[in-house]
């Protein structure tokens, strides 16, 4: 696909994200204005924020843009009461989507049954919201663990499997994406989606992930119900490409 086609697809599938420690109401106001795309480029799929900003974002955005918030983030602990309380607060504030971190450290220690039970409880608590499970692929490191985390998330009923929090040394990689997409494809779940997140700052990078998703899931999966990007800086490059400027990697915080 051309760079312009990739930019338009990435825009439609973008979770415009701000998960910085210093975020303020003014930060979220600016994020929501960018998400709407008042300059005519079109809206993003969703805005992803800390739980405390959900109500503000929901009030600022049109119904067509989803509001997502993070739970169990970024540490991915096995503290079920904590994550259930966070999910309840997120839902009550008006979000449509929740991004939850899989307890990846527990999985690395062989506690797969505990992780499965955790995810089952999370799925029950999040319905009917869209659930994205962040497996933190850079910390899992091995293909075997990445695939196991993906399978556990799919078995629990996750709507999307997401690569990363963007808060670790290694975020999304093509290798991890291939492993995750292969598990999604082989699961036979035709509605499960993939989210690439962390370190994706150029349309050229996004195009690579779009191609991987198309190869594994078919071109029909290249829409917001099955494909997402979690990013902040990526929007800068999307806007540049759509304006006819050269694509370039943009330094971002996520």
PDB file of C-alpha atoms in Angstrom:
ATOM      1  CA  UNK A   1       0.000   0.000   0.000  1.00  0.00           C
ATOM      2  CA  UNK A   2       1.105   3.581  -0.552  1.00  0.00           C
ATOM      3  CA  UNK A   3       2.300   5.741   2.319  1.00  0.00           C
ATOM      4  CA  UNK A   4      -0.839   7.886   1.992  1.00  0.00           C
ATOM      5  CA  UNK A   5      -3.083   4.811   2.164  1.00  0.00           C
ATOM      6  CA  UNK A   6      -1.197   3.642   5.233  1.00  0.00           C
ATOM      7  CA  UNK A   7      -1.577   7.071   6.839  1.00  0.00           C
ATOM      8  CA  UNK A   8      -5.343   7.062   6.316  1.00  0.00           C
ATOM      9  CA  UNK A   9      -5.706   3.543   7.684  1.00  0.00           C
ATOM     10  CA  UNK A  10      -3.479   4.286  10.669  1.00  0.00           C
ATOM     11  CA  UNK A  11      -5.537   7.397  11.436  1.00  0.00           C
ATOM     12  CA  UNK A  12      -8.792   5.432  11.399  1.00  0.00           C
ATOM     13  CA  UNK A  13      -7.254   2.820  13.722  1.00  0.00           C
ATOM     14  CA  UNK A  14      -5.420   5.187  16.072  1.00  0.00           C
ATOM     15  CA  UNK A  15      -5.902   5.231  19.850  1.00  0.00           C
ATOM     16  CA  UNK A  16      -4.528   8.720  20.447  1.00  0.00           C
ATOM     17  CA  UNK A  17      -2.823   8.299  23.791  1.00  0.00           C
ATOM     18  CA  UNK A  18      -1.565  10.361  26.698  1.00  0.00           C
ATOM     19  CA  UNK A  19      -0.387   8.373  29.707  1.00  0.00           C
ATOM     20  CA  UNK A  20       2.262  10.663  31.127  1.00  0.00           C
ATOM     21  CA  UNK A  21       2.716  11.278  34.842  1.00  0.00           C
ATOM     22  CA  UNK A  22       2.354  15.020  34.312  1.00  0.00           C
ATOM     23  CA  UNK A  23      -0.941  14.936  32.408  1.00  0.00           C
ATOM     24  CA  UNK A  24      -3.434  17.649  33.415  1.00  0.00           C
ATOM     25  CA  UNK A  25      -6.961  18.607  32.357  1.00  0.00           C
ATOM     26  CA  UNK A  26      -5.363  21.000  29.857  1.00  0.00           C
ATOM     27  CA  UNK A  27      -3.377  18.096  28.394  1.00  0.00           C
ATOM     28  CA  UNK A  28      -6.573  16.120  27.877  1.00  0.00           C
ATOM     29  CA  UNK A  29      -8.394  19.085  26.330  1.00  0.00           C
ATOM     30  CA  UNK A  30      -5.610  19.433  23.773  1.00  0.00           C
ATOM     31  CA  UNK A  31      -5.586  15.670  23.141  1.00  0.00           C
ATOM     32  CA  UNK A  32      -9.324  15.627  22.460  1.00  0.00           C
ATOM     33  CA  UNK A  33      -9.106  18.567  20.065  1.00  0.00           C
ATOM     34  CA  UNK A  34      -6.453  16.719  18.071  1.00  0.00           C
ATOM     35  CA  UNK A  35      -8.504  13.518  18.132  1.00  0.00           C
ATOM     36  CA  UNK A  36     -11.501  15.172  16.497  1.00  0.00           C
ATOM     37  CA  UNK A  37      -9.450  16.382  13.540  1.00  0.00           C
ATOM     38  CA  UNK A  38     -11.047  19.786  13.095  1.00  0.00           C
ATOM     39  CA  UNK A  39      -8.727  20.519  10.155  1.00  0.00           C
ATOM     40  CA  UNK A  40     -10.667  18.056   8.017  1.00  0.00           C
ATOM     41  CA  UNK A  41      -8.279  15.092   8.169  1.00  0.00           C
ATOM     42  CA  UNK A  42     -10.871  12.978  10.005  1.00  0.00           C
ATOM     43  CA  UNK A  43     -11.144  11.587  13.543  1.00  0.00           C
ATOM     44  CA  UNK A  44      -9.153   8.890  15.293  1.00  0.00           C
ATOM     45  CA  UNK A  45     -10.715   5.665  16.590  1.00  0.00           C
ATOM     46  CA  UNK A  46     -10.281   6.383  20.294  1.00  0.00           C
ATOM     47  CA  UNK A  47      -8.577   8.455  22.944  1.00  0.00           C
ATOM     48  CA  UNK A  48      -6.719   6.559  25.682  1.00  0.00           C
ATOM     49  CA  UNK A  49      -6.145   8.292  29.031  1.00  0.00           C
ATOM     50  CA  UNK A  50      -5.674   7.706  32.742  1.00  0.00           C
ATOM     51  CA  UNK A  51      -8.924   6.728  34.518  1.00  0.00           C
ATOM     52  CA  UNK A  52      -9.169  10.096  36.270  1.00  0.00           C
ATOM     53  CA  UNK A  53      -9.603  11.821  32.893  1.00  0.00           C
ATOM     54  CA  UNK A  54     -12.299   9.558  31.427  1.00  0.00           C
ATOM     55  CA  UNK A  55     -15.283  11.761  32.254  1.00  0.00           C
ATOM     56  CA  UNK A  56     -13.541  14.845  30.871  1.00  0.00           C
ATOM     57  CA  UNK A  57     -12.599  13.097  27.627  1.00  0.00           C
ATOM     58  CA  UNK A  58     -16.063  11.614  27.160  1.00  0.00           C
ATOM     59  CA  UNK A  59     -17.658  15.034  27.566  1.00  0.00           C
ATOM     60  CA  UNK A  60     -15.260  16.618  25.067  1.00  0.00           C
ATOM     61  CA  UNK A  61     -15.534  14.028  22.288  1.00  0.00           C
ATOM     62  CA  UNK A  62     -18.285  13.128  19.820  1.00  0.00           C
ATOM     63  CA  UNK A  63     -19.918   9.729  20.217  1.00  0.00           C
ATOM     64  CA  UNK A  64     -18.014   8.314  17.266  1.00  0.00           C
ATOM     65  CA  UNK A  65     -14.685   8.516  19.086  1.00  0.00           C
ATOM     66  CA  UNK A  66     -14.314   5.924  21.825  1.00  0.00           C
ATOM     67  CA  UNK A  67     -12.795   6.681  25.215  1.00  0.00           C
ATOM     68  CA  UNK A  68     -10.370   4.107  26.607  1.00  0.00           C
ATOM     69  CA  UNK A  69      -8.590   4.026  29.946  1.00  0.00           C
ATOM     70  CA  UNK A  70      -5.919   1.811  31.461  1.00  0.00           C
ATOM     71  CA  UNK A  71      -6.134  -0.510  34.463  1.00  0.00           C
ATOM     72  CA  UNK A  72      -3.439  -2.471  36.282  1.00  0.00           C
ATOM     73  CA  UNK A  73      -1.106  -0.101  34.467  1.00  0.00           C
ATOM     74  CA  UNK A  74       1.766  -0.261  33.856  1.00  0.00           C
ATOM     75  CA  UNK A  75       2.932  -2.849  36.394  1.00  0.00           C
ATOM     76  CA  UNK A  76       0.535  -5.705  35.582  1.00  0.00           C
ATOM     77  CA  UNK A  77       0.244  -7.058  39.117  1.00  0.00           C
ATOM     78  CA  UNK A  78      -1.979  -9.983  40.171  1.00  0.00           C
ATOM     79  CA  UNK A  79      -3.879  -7.668  42.555  1.00  0.00           C
ATOM     80  CA  UNK A  80      -7.408  -8.547  41.444  1.00  0.00           C
ATOM     81  CA  UNK A  81      -9.310  -6.289  43.906  1.00  0.00           C
ATOM     82  CA  UNK A  82      -7.283  -3.325  42.684  1.00  0.00           C
ATOM     83  CA  UNK A  83      -7.929  -3.944  38.997  1.00  0.00           C
ATOM     84  CA  UNK A  84     -11.633  -4.629  39.550  1.00  0.00           C
ATOM     85  CA  UNK A  85     -11.984  -1.331  41.425  1.00  0.00           C
ATOM     86  CA  UNK A  86     -10.208   0.488  38.610  1.00  0.00           C
ATOM     87  CA  UNK A  87     -12.439  -1.141  35.980  1.00  0.00           C
ATOM     88  CA  UNK A  88     -15.576  -0.192  37.902  1.00  0.00           C
ATOM     89  CA  UNK A  89     -14.448   3.433  38.139  1.00  0.00           C
ATOM     90  CA  UNK A  90     -13.567   3.528  34.442  1.00  0.00           C
ATOM     91  CA  UNK A  91     -16.942   2.132  33.413  1.00  0.00           C
ATOM     92  CA  UNK A  92     -18.840   4.467  35.737  1.00  0.00           C
ATOM     93  CA  UNK A  93     -17.006   7.471  34.283  1.00  0.00           C
ATOM     94  CA  UNK A  94     -18.297   6.634  30.798  1.00  0.00           C
ATOM     95  CA  UNK A  95     -15.484   4.844  28.964  1.00  0.00           C
ATOM     96  CA  UNK A  96     -16.224   2.367  26.195  1.00  0.00           C
ATOM     97  CA  UNK A  97     -12.874   0.554  26.274  1.00  0.00           C
ATOM     98  CA  UNK A  98     -10.438  -0.694  28.902  1.00  0.00           C
ATOM     99  CA  UNK A  99      -6.773  -1.595  28.345  1.00  0.00           C
ATOM    100  CA  UNK A 100      -5.658  -4.019  31.086  1.00  0.00           C
ATOM    101  CA  UNK A 101      -2.110  -5.260  31.650  1.00  0.00           C
ATOM    102  CA  UNK A 102      -1.738  -9.038  31.791  1.00  0.00           C
ATOM    103  CA  UNK A 103       0.306 -10.104  34.854  1.00  0.00           C
ATOM    104  CA  UNK A 104       3.336 -10.801  32.715  1.00  0.00           C
ATOM    105  CA  UNK A 105       5.780 -11.266  35.605  1.00  0.00           C
ATOM    106  CA  UNK A 106       3.542 -13.975  37.049  1.00  0.00           C
ATOM    107  CA  UNK A 107       3.359 -15.683  33.667  1.00  0.00           C
ATOM    108  CA  UNK A 108       7.160 -15.656  33.402  1.00  0.00           C
ATOM    109  CA  UNK A 109       7.251 -17.385  36.797  1.00  0.00           C
ATOM    110  CA  UNK A 110       5.008 -20.182  35.524  1.00  0.00           C
ATOM    111  CA  UNK A 111       1.767 -19.007  37.130  1.00  0.00           C
ATOM    112  CA  UNK A 112      -0.330 -19.519  34.001  1.00  0.00           C
ATOM    113  CA  UNK A 113      -3.420 -20.776  35.866  1.00  0.00           C
ATOM    114  CA  UNK A 114      -3.402 -17.725  38.137  1.00  0.00           C
ATOM    115  CA  UNK A 115      -3.098 -15.454  35.121  1.00  0.00           C
ATOM    116  CA  UNK A 116      -5.979 -17.258  33.396  1.00  0.00           C
ATOM    117  CA  UNK A 117      -8.205 -16.837  36.454  1.00  0.00           C
ATOM    118  CA  UNK A 118      -7.252 -13.152  36.665  1.00  0.00           C
ATOM    119  CA  UNK A 119      -8.160 -12.584  33.007  1.00  0.00           C
ATOM    120  CA  UNK A 120     -11.475 -14.402  33.374  1.00  0.00           C
ATOM    121  CA  UNK A 121     -12.443 -12.104  36.250  1.00  0.00           C
ATOM    122  CA  UNK A 122     -11.325  -9.065  34.285  1.00  0.00           C
ATOM    123  CA  UNK A 123     -13.373 -10.099  31.262  1.00  0.00           C
ATOM    124  CA  UNK A 124     -16.467 -10.578  33.417  1.00  0.00           C
ATOM    125  CA  UNK A 125     -15.983  -7.182  35.058  1.00  0.00           C
ATOM    126  CA  UNK A 126     -15.417  -5.288  31.821  1.00  0.00           C
ATOM    127  CA  UNK A 127     -18.463  -6.464  29.882  1.00  0.00           C
ATOM    128  CA  UNK A 128     -19.932  -4.898  27.780  1.00  0.00           C
ATOM    129  CA  UNK A 129     -16.877  -2.663  27.309  1.00  0.00           C
ATOM    130  CA  UNK A 130     -14.198  -3.482  24.749  1.00  0.00           C
ATOM    131  CA  UNK A 131     -11.307  -5.249  26.490  1.00  0.00           C
ATOM    132  CA  UNK A 132      -7.739  -4.887  25.252  1.00  0.00           C
ATOM    133  CA  UNK A 133      -5.203  -7.059  27.078  1.00  0.00           C
ATOM    134  CA  UNK A 134      -1.640  -5.711  27.110  1.00  0.00           C
ATOM    135  CA  UNK A 135       0.738  -8.676  27.212  1.00  0.00           C
ATOM    136  CA  UNK A 136       3.933  -6.552  27.505  1.00  0.00           C
ATOM    137  CA  UNK A 137       5.696  -8.555  24.815  1.00  0.00           C
ATOM    138  CA  UNK A 138       9.067  -6.870  25.356  1.00  0.00           C
ATOM    139  CA  UNK A 139       9.191  -8.175  28.922  1.00  0.00           C
ATOM    140  CA  UNK A 140       7.996 -11.671  27.982  1.00  0.00           C
ATOM    141  CA  UNK A 141      10.869 -11.767  25.483  1.00  0.00           C
ATOM    142  CA  UNK A 142      10.455 -15.287  24.116  1.00  0.00           C
ATOM    143  CA  UNK A 143       8.133 -16.255  21.286  1.00  0.00           C
ATOM    144  CA  UNK A 144       6.750 -19.090  23.410  1.00  0.00           C
ATOM    145  CA  UNK A 145       5.691 -16.766  26.239  1.00  0.00           C
ATOM    146  CA  UNK A 146       4.297 -14.187  23.823  1.00  0.00           C
ATOM    147  CA  UNK A 147       2.160 -16.863  22.198  1.00  0.00           C
ATOM    148  CA  UNK A 148       1.055 -18.251  25.566  1.00  0.00           C
ATOM    149  CA  UNK A 149       0.028 -14.795  26.788  1.00  0.00           C
ATOM    150  CA  UNK A 150      -1.919 -14.250  23.573  1.00  0.00           C
ATOM    151  CA  UNK A 151      -3.699 -17.600  23.900  1.00  0.00           C
ATOM    152  CA  UNK A 152      -4.626 -16.965  27.535  1.00  0.00           C
ATOM    153  CA  UNK A 153      -6.031 -13.553  26.629  1.00  0.00           C
ATOM    154  CA  UNK A 154      -8.046 -14.936  23.720  1.00  0.00           C
ATOM    155  CA  UNK A 155      -9.411 -17.807  25.826  1.00  0.00           C
ATOM    156  CA  UNK A 156     -10.578 -15.281  28.405  1.00  0.00           C
ATOM    157  CA  UNK A 157     -12.479 -13.383  25.713  1.00  0.00           C
ATOM    158  CA  UNK A 158     -10.276 -10.355  25.067  1.00  0.00           C
ATOM    159  CA  UNK A 159     -11.388  -8.213  22.134  1.00  0.00           C
ATOM    160  CA  UNK A 160      -7.835  -7.064  21.335  1.00  0.00           C
ATOM    161  CA  UNK A 161      -4.368  -8.329  22.171  1.00  0.00           C
ATOM    162  CA  UNK A 162      -1.994  -5.391  22.642  1.00  0.00           C
ATOM    163  CA  UNK A 163       1.782  -5.530  22.476  1.00  0.00           C
ATOM    164  CA  UNK A 164       2.965  -3.094  25.115  1.00  0.00           C
ATOM    165  CA  UNK A 165       2.369  -0.406  27.713  1.00  0.00           C
ATOM    166  CA  UNK A 166       5.020   1.788  26.120  1.00  0.00           C
ATOM    167  CA  UNK A 167       6.646   2.080  29.541  1.00  0.00           C
ATOM    168  CA  UNK A 168       9.370  -0.567  29.189  1.00  0.00           C
ATOM    169  CA  UNK A 169      12.700  -0.680  27.391  1.00  0.00           C
ATOM    170  CA  UNK A 170      11.315  -2.810  24.545  1.00  0.00           C
ATOM    171  CA  UNK A 171       7.856  -2.070  23.167  1.00  0.00           C
ATOM    172  CA  UNK A 172       6.213  -3.260  19.947  1.00  0.00           C
ATOM    173  CA  UNK A 173       8.388  -5.263  17.555  1.00  0.00           C
ATOM    174  CA  UNK A 174       7.535  -6.938  14.249  1.00  0.00           C
ATOM    175  CA  UNK A 175       8.673 -10.273  15.688  1.00  0.00           C
ATOM    176  CA  UNK A 176       6.252 -10.057  18.618  1.00  0.00           C
ATOM    177  CA  UNK A 177       3.486  -8.878  16.300  1.00  0.00           C
ATOM    178  CA  UNK A 178       3.964 -11.896  14.026  1.00  0.00           C
ATOM    179  CA  UNK A 179       3.709 -14.280  16.977  1.00  0.00           C
ATOM    180  CA  UNK A 180       0.586 -12.576  18.343  1.00  0.00           C
ATOM    181  CA  UNK A 181      -1.118 -12.369  14.964  1.00  0.00           C
ATOM    182  CA  UNK A 182      -0.378 -16.031  14.271  1.00  0.00           C
ATOM    183  CA  UNK A 183      -2.148 -16.991  17.503  1.00  0.00           C
ATOM    184  CA  UNK A 184      -5.113 -14.745  16.703  1.00  0.00           C
ATOM    185  CA  UNK A 185      -5.341 -16.284  13.231  1.00  0.00           C
ATOM    186  CA  UNK A 186      -5.078 -19.872  14.449  1.00  0.00           C
ATOM    187  CA  UNK A 187      -7.643 -19.301  17.210  1.00  0.00           C
ATOM    188  CA  UNK A 188     -10.417 -19.088  14.645  1.00  0.00           C
ATOM    189  CA  UNK A 189     -11.886 -16.093  16.465  1.00  0.00           C
ATOM    190  CA  UNK A 190     -12.866 -13.909  13.552  1.00  0.00           C
ATOM    191  CA  UNK A 191     -13.624 -10.910  15.748  1.00  0.00           C
ATOM    192  CA  UNK A 192     -10.420 -10.750  17.798  1.00  0.00           C
ATOM    193  CA  UNK A 193      -8.148  -7.810  17.087  1.00  0.00           C
ATOM    194  CA  UNK A 194      -4.520  -6.712  17.396  1.00  0.00           C
ATOM    195  CA  UNK A 195      -3.107  -3.487  18.818  1.00  0.00           C
ATOM    196  CA  UNK A 196       0.480  -2.376  18.223  1.00  0.00           C
ATOM    197  CA  UNK A 197       1.626   0.064  20.869  1.00  0.00           C
ATOM    198  CA  UNK A 198       4.831   1.689  22.022  1.00  0.00           C
ATOM    199  CA  UNK A 199       7.555   3.234  19.904  1.00  0.00           C
ATOM    200  CA  UNK A 200       5.504   3.548  16.700  1.00  0.00           C
ATOM    201  CA  UNK A 201       6.147   7.104  15.532  1.00  0.00           C
ATOM    202  CA  UNK A 202       6.147   7.030  11.733  1.00  0.00           C
ATOM    203  CA  UNK A 203       3.673   6.067   9.035  1.00  0.00           C
ATOM    204  CA  UNK A 204       6.382   3.835   7.581  1.00  0.00           C
ATOM    205  CA  UNK A 205       6.448   1.871  10.864  1.00  0.00           C
ATOM    206  CA  UNK A 206       2.647   1.724  10.954  1.00  0.00           C
ATOM    207  CA  UNK A 207       2.539   0.474   7.378  1.00  0.00           C
ATOM    208  CA  UNK A 208       4.704  -2.476   8.386  1.00  0.00           C
ATOM    209  CA  UNK A 209       2.260  -3.493  11.118  1.00  0.00           C
ATOM    210  CA  UNK A 210      -0.710  -3.021   8.806  1.00  0.00           C
ATOM    211  CA  UNK A 211       0.921  -5.371   6.320  1.00  0.00           C
ATOM    212  CA  UNK A 212       1.597  -7.964   9.018  1.00  0.00           C
ATOM    213  CA  UNK A 213      -2.059  -7.811  10.088  1.00  0.00           C
ATOM    214  CA  UNK A 214      -3.280  -8.091   6.518  1.00  0.00           C
ATOM    215  CA  UNK A 215      -1.038 -11.092   5.897  1.00  0.00           C
ATOM    216  CA  UNK A 216      -2.297 -12.906   9.000  1.00  0.00           C
ATOM    217  CA  UNK A 217      -5.925 -11.825   9.256  1.00  0.00           C
ATOM    218  CA  UNK A 218      -6.803 -10.575   5.763  1.00  0.00           C
ATOM    219  CA  UNK A 219      -7.205  -7.065   4.446  1.00  0.00           C
ATOM    220  CA  UNK A 220     -10.733  -6.966   5.854  1.00  0.00           C
ATOM    221  CA  UNK A 221      -9.173  -6.779   9.329  1.00  0.00           C
ATOM    222  CA  UNK A 222      -7.649  -3.378   8.572  1.00  0.00           C
ATOM    223  CA  UNK A 223     -10.387  -1.410  10.312  1.00  0.00           C
ATOM    224  CA  UNK A 224     -10.864  -0.154  13.882  1.00  0.00           C
ATOM    225  CA  UNK A 225     -12.853  -3.173  15.070  1.00  0.00           C
ATOM    226  CA  UNK A 226      -9.790  -5.397  14.621  1.00  0.00           C
ATOM    227  CA  UNK A 227      -6.720  -3.183  14.251  1.00  0.00           C
ATOM    228  CA  UNK A 228      -5.445  -0.421  16.517  1.00  0.00           C
ATOM    229  CA  UNK A 229      -2.317   1.608  17.126  1.00  0.00           C
ATOM    230  CA  UNK A 230      -1.574   3.030  20.553  1.00  0.00           C
ATOM    231  CA  UNK A 231       0.450   6.193  20.060  1.00  0.00           C
ATOM    232  CA  UNK A 232       0.767   9.928  20.509  1.00  0.00           C
ATOM    233  CA  UNK A 233       3.626  10.943  18.227  1.00  0.00           C
ATOM    234  CA  UNK A 234       2.338   8.879  15.291  1.00  0.00           C
ATOM    235  CA  UNK A 235      -0.390  11.439  14.616  1.00  0.00           C
ATOM    236  CA  UNK A 236       2.241  14.074  13.814  1.00  0.00           C
ATOM    237  CA  UNK A 237       3.616  11.930  11.004  1.00  0.00           C
ATOM    238  CA  UNK A 238       0.151  10.956   9.764  1.00  0.00           C
ATOM    239  CA  UNK A 239      -0.707  14.640   9.438  1.00  0.00           C
ATOM    240  CA  UNK A 240       2.559  15.309   7.617  1.00  0.00           C
ATOM    241  CA  UNK A 241       1.966  12.537   5.090  1.00  0.00           C
ATOM    242  CA  UNK A 242      -1.645  13.550   4.480  1.00  0.00           C
ATOM    243  CA  UNK A 243      -0.438  17.118   3.912  1.00  0.00           C
ATOM    244  CA  UNK A 244       1.940  15.880   1.223  1.00  0.00           C
ATOM    245  CA  UNK A 245       5.080  16.247   3.303  1.00  0.00           C
ATOM    246  CA  UNK A 246       7.840  13.692   3.802  1.00  0.00           C
ATOM    247  CA  UNK A 247       7.303  10.981   6.405  1.00  0.00           C
ATOM    248  CA  UNK A 248       9.756  11.015   9.268  1.00  0.00           C
ATOM    249  CA  UNK A 249      10.086   9.361  12.640  1.00  0.00           C
ATOM    250  CA  UNK A 250       8.709  11.628  15.363  1.00  0.00           C
ATOM    251  CA  UNK A 251       9.978  11.627  18.921  1.00  0.00           C
ATOM    252  CA  UNK A 252       7.028  10.861  21.193  1.00  0.00           C
ATOM    253  CA  UNK A 253       6.361  10.024  24.810  1.00  0.00           C
ATOM    254  CA  UNK A 254       4.507   6.779  24.169  1.00  0.00           C
TER     255      UNK A 254
END
